[in-house]
Amino acid sequence: MYVSENLGTNEKGHLTIGGIDTVSLAEEYGTPLYVMDEQMIRKNLRRFHESMQKYYDNKGLVCYASKAFSCLEMCRIVASEGDGLDAVSIGELYTAVKAGFPMEKVGFHGNNKTDEELRYALECGVGHIIVDNISELHRLEAIAKEMGKKPEIMFRIKPGIDAHTHNFVKTGQIDSKFGFALETGEALEAVREAIACENVALCGLHCHIGSQIFDIAPFEEAARVMLKFIAEIKNELNFEIKQLNLGGGFGIKYLESHDPAPFETYMERVSKVVKSCCEEYKIAQPFILIEPGRSIAAPAGITLYTVGARKEIPNIRTYVSIDGGMCDNPRYILYQSEYEAIVANKANEERSERVTIAGKCCESGDLIGENMPLQHAESGDIIAVCATGAYNYSMSSNYNRIQKPAVVFVNEGESRVVIKRESLEDIIRNDL
Ligand SMILES: *Cc1c(COP(=O)(O)O)cnc(C)c1O
């Protein structure tokens, strides 16, 4: 009935998450409020690493892409499941360090890492750095030399795959700010240079073809392209690439009509492609890394809001205004993303209207969605927006000097705050 399997209704007709009444959560912690189900986060991580065990003989590592949602507790949970982590900034690295994350299981990404970030990554002993471009290779080589280190690196490759997703999140094609191009020979030239470097150790190749991808075929195609390149490196340069990082981008259900392929099927089919290509090209099977972000965090989370004004514009539309908006969820204003919404205190009623849910910021585009089916919502009702666990808190802002909401985790019938709600004092804490 709902887009996420952890949502339901109780005897009061209230929406529940992980079995807990969302209306009570709104009363206890206030709104807007992010709520995430810890068991579902764990379950999602396990789906990936268990299918890696089953279909690829456990020769791999799942690295949660922490940009989807990062905080100390999230890092602790990922660590306790034995998985790795992906970081794209010094802030994400710092969070992992402070959470006591095993840094040898961390990969450091970014298309424009600063010297400060590279130094910090080496200091905290990240497992590998995914080098995006040739000038970064040169800077890293110099910094590693100066620090007396020899980090393992991977190269980010543009495999030239069209993943049929939103243009803004399509990253595998040649016109992208990320990575080295294959077609032009740029990637092979970079590999040649890296092999000659004394202070970095090239261990792998990486690709990430986009986000919110429902089909498996583009992932299979990317794996084929990457293995062909690994074979080319072996034949041309007599060098063995031992690790292949296939990135993230697995789609999730935001709407009932969405139909993403299950993770298990992805792993089964991609493992088959990897194994058969290795046989065909006579290369050893690489250690595989994957980097799911959205598919781990998004389905585990919801956002709760309180309804304020209701504005019916005859023959045009009805606006239902909430106490949050683009500050806590900028995905509509960025990508016109679609969500499912439910009036949490009327969850058993029909979604009999179609409304526009509007935020409280001074932007006309500050919406959660248009033409959304919803129960009749009035002032004081609680609205739950589903599948907001990824790229909501992590993309939130203080626009209009609005305080960021708290994040609450529910687990086995209990709830706890993992990120505090910002106070007014927090809003001016860096002002002089
Ligand atoms: C964003 C990103 C991911 C995670 O993507 P999802 O769509 O959230 O799974 C993984 N790897 C890289 C390099 C990324 O940039």
PDB file of N, CA and C and ligand atoms in Angstrom, residues 63 65 67-68 86 88 109 156 171 178 206-208 210-213 245 247-250 291-295 390-391, ligand 1:
ATOM      1  N   CYS A  63      30.374  -0.257  -0.175  1.00  0.00           N
ATOM      2  CA  CYS A  63      30.767   1.018   0.441  1.00  0.00           C
ATOM      3  C   CYS A  63      29.570   1.967   0.383  1.00  0.00           C
ATOM      4  N   ALA A  65      27.504   5.102   0.199  1.00  0.00           N
ATOM      5  CA  ALA A  65      27.842   6.460  -0.248  1.00  0.00           C
ATOM      6  C   ALA A  65      27.278   7.449   0.762  1.00  0.00           C
ATOM      7  N   LYS A  67      27.287  10.517   1.208  1.00  0.00           N
ATOM      8  CA  LYS A  67      26.654  11.793   0.835  1.00  0.00           C
ATOM      9  C   LYS A  67      25.133  11.699   0.870  1.00  0.00           C
ATOM     10  N   ALA A  68      24.584  10.478   0.754  1.00  0.00           N
ATOM     11  CA  ALA A  68      23.125  10.316   0.790  1.00  0.00           C
ATOM     12  C   ALA A  68      22.562  10.722   2.145  1.00  0.00           C
ATOM     13  N   ASP A  86      31.907   5.546   1.534  1.00  0.00           N
ATOM     14  CA  ASP A  86      32.378   6.462   0.518  1.00  0.00           C
ATOM     15  C   ASP A  86      32.284   7.869   1.059  1.00  0.00           C
ATOM     16  N   VAL A  88      33.071  12.157   0.126  1.00  0.00           N
ATOM     17  CA  VAL A  88      33.377  13.061  -0.983  1.00  0.00           C
ATOM     18  C   VAL A  88      33.876  14.424  -0.511  1.00  0.00           C
ATOM     19  N   HIS A 109      36.322  10.276  -2.668  1.00  0.00           N
ATOM     20  CA  HIS A 109      35.928  10.725  -3.993  1.00  0.00           C
ATOM     21  C   HIS A 109      35.986  12.236  -4.123  1.00  0.00           C
ATOM     22  N   ARG A 156      38.779   7.271 -11.679  1.00  0.00           N
ATOM     23  CA  ARG A 156      37.381   7.361 -12.082  1.00  0.00           C
ATOM     24  C   ARG A 156      37.302   7.450 -13.601  1.00  0.00           C
ATOM     25  N   THR A 171      26.133  10.708 -15.183  1.00  0.00           N
ATOM     26  CA  THR A 171      27.541  11.076 -15.047  1.00  0.00           C
ATOM     27  C   THR A 171      28.481  10.200 -15.859  1.00  0.00           C
ATOM     28  N   PHE A 178      33.095  14.610 -14.274  1.00  0.00           N
ATOM     29  CA  PHE A 178      33.710  13.544 -13.495  1.00  0.00           C
ATOM     30  C   PHE A 178      34.538  12.595 -14.357  1.00  0.00           C
ATOM     31  N   HIS A 206      37.271   2.825 -11.322  1.00  0.00           N
ATOM     32  CA  HIS A 206      35.954   3.123 -10.781  1.00  0.00           C
ATOM     33  C   HIS A 206      35.068   3.706 -11.872  1.00  0.00           C
ATOM     34  N   CYS A 207      33.786   3.372 -11.816  1.00  0.00           N
ATOM     35  CA  CYS A 207      32.819   4.091 -12.640  1.00  0.00           C
ATOM     36  C   CYS A 207      31.517   4.242 -11.862  1.00  0.00           C
ATOM     37  N   HIS A 208      30.785   5.274 -12.176  1.00  0.00           N
ATOM     38  CA  HIS A 208      29.474   5.508 -11.539  1.00  0.00           C
ATOM     39  C   HIS A 208      28.642   6.146 -12.632  1.00  0.00           C
ATOM     40  N   GLY A 210      25.388   7.056 -12.865  1.00  0.00           N
ATOM     41  CA  GLY A 210      24.250   7.940 -12.632  1.00  0.00           C
ATOM     42  C   GLY A 210      23.504   7.513 -11.388  1.00  0.00           C
ATOM     43  N   SER A 211      22.287   8.027 -11.230  1.00  0.00           N
ATOM     44  CA  SER A 211      21.542   7.751 -10.009  1.00  0.00           C
ATOM     45  C   SER A 211      20.072   7.475 -10.328  1.00  0.00           C
ATOM     46  N   GLN A 212      19.400   6.784  -9.407  1.00  0.00           N
ATOM     47  CA  GLN A 212      17.971   6.455  -9.574  1.00  0.00           C
ATOM     48  C   GLN A 212      17.752   5.715 -10.899  1.00  0.00           C
ATOM     49  N   ILE A 213      18.597   4.702 -11.137  1.00  0.00           N
ATOM     50  CA  ILE A 213      18.521   3.894 -12.359  1.00  0.00           C
ATOM     51  C   ILE A 213      17.700   2.639 -12.054  1.00  0.00           C
ATOM     52  N   ASN A 245      35.508  -0.922  -9.115  1.00  0.00           N
ATOM     53  CA  ASN A 245      34.450  -0.263  -8.345  1.00  0.00           C
ATOM     54  C   ASN A 245      33.347   0.148  -9.314  1.00  0.00           C
ATOM     55  N   GLY A 247      30.428   1.598  -8.601  1.00  0.00           N
ATOM     56  CA  GLY A 247      29.624   2.762  -8.216  1.00  0.00           C
ATOM     57  C   GLY A 247      28.266   2.404  -7.636  1.00  0.00           C
ATOM     58  N   GLY A 248      27.409   3.433  -7.555  1.00  0.00           N
ATOM     59  CA  GLY A 248      26.064   3.237  -7.004  1.00  0.00           C
ATOM     60  C   GLY A 248      25.033   3.592  -8.049  1.00  0.00           C
ATOM     61  N   GLY A 249      23.903   4.125  -7.605  1.00  0.00           N
ATOM     62  CA  GLY A 249      22.896   4.590  -8.551  1.00  0.00           C
ATOM     63  C   GLY A 249      21.656   3.732  -8.646  1.00  0.00           C
ATOM     64  N   PHE A 250      21.524   2.748  -7.752  1.00  0.00           N
ATOM     65  CA  PHE A 250      20.379   1.839  -7.817  1.00  0.00           C
ATOM     66  C   PHE A 250      19.090   2.572  -7.456  1.00  0.00           C
ATOM     67  N   GLU A 291      28.819   1.060  -4.484  1.00  0.00           N
ATOM     68  CA  GLU A 291      28.619   2.244  -3.642  1.00  0.00           C
ATOM     69  C   GLU A 291      27.163   2.699  -3.595  1.00  0.00           C
ATOM     70  N   PRO A 292      26.280   1.907  -3.041  1.00  0.00           N
ATOM     71  CA  PRO A 292      24.877   2.356  -2.963  1.00  0.00           C
ATOM     72  C   PRO A 292      24.707   3.451  -1.913  1.00  0.00           C
ATOM     73  N   GLY A 293      23.948   4.477  -2.245  1.00  0.00           N
ATOM     74  CA  GLY A 293      23.672   5.541  -1.286  1.00  0.00           C
ATOM     75  C   GLY A 293      22.177   5.629  -1.056  1.00  0.00           C
ATOM     76  N   ARG A 294      21.484   6.155  -2.088  1.00  0.00           N
ATOM     77  CA  ARG A 294      20.036   6.322  -2.032  1.00  0.00           C
ATOM     78  C   ARG A 294      19.312   5.030  -1.618  1.00  0.00           C
ATOM     79  N   SER A 295      19.696   3.910  -2.238  1.00  0.00           N
ATOM     80  CA  SER A 295      18.964   2.655  -2.017  1.00  0.00           C
ATOM     81  C   SER A 295      19.118   2.141  -0.586  1.00  0.00           C
ATOM     82  N   ALA A 390      17.306   9.773   1.958  1.00  0.00           N
ATOM     83  CA  ALA A 390      18.548  10.141   1.251  1.00  0.00           C
ATOM     84  C   ALA A 390      18.387  11.501   0.594  1.00  0.00           C
ATOM     85  N   TYR A 391      19.491  12.236   0.531  1.00  0.00           N
ATOM     86  CA  TYR A 391      19.528  13.528  -0.165  1.00  0.00           C
ATOM     87  C   TYR A 391      18.447  14.496   0.313  1.00  0.00           C
TER      88      TYR A 391
HETATM   89  C1  LIG B   1      26.437   9.756  -5.578  1.00  0.00           C
HETATM   90  C2  LIG B   1      27.393   8.673  -5.777  1.00  0.00           C
HETATM   91  C3  LIG B   1      27.086   7.386  -5.339  1.00  0.00           C
HETATM   92  C4  LIG B   1      25.764   7.020  -4.733  1.00  0.00           C
HETATM   93  O1  LIG B   1      24.727   7.152  -5.646  1.00  0.00           O
HETATM   94  P1  LIG B   1      23.249   6.667  -5.251  1.00  0.00           P
HETATM   95  O2  LIG B   1      22.447   7.024  -6.434  1.00  0.00           O
HETATM   96  O3  LIG B   1      22.868   7.394  -4.033  1.00  0.00           O
HETATM   97  O4  LIG B   1      23.339   5.187  -5.020  1.00  0.00           O
HETATM   98  C5  LIG B   1      28.053   6.419  -5.488  1.00  0.00           C
HETATM   99  N1  LIG B   1      29.257   6.699  -6.027  1.00  0.00           N
HETATM  100  C6  LIG B   1      29.583   7.928  -6.463  1.00  0.00           C
HETATM  101  C7  LIG B   1      30.910   8.175  -7.026  1.00  0.00           C
HETATM  102  C8  LIG B   1      28.664   8.950  -6.354  1.00  0.00           C
HETATM  103  O5  LIG B   1      28.986  10.166  -6.796  1.00  0.00           O
END
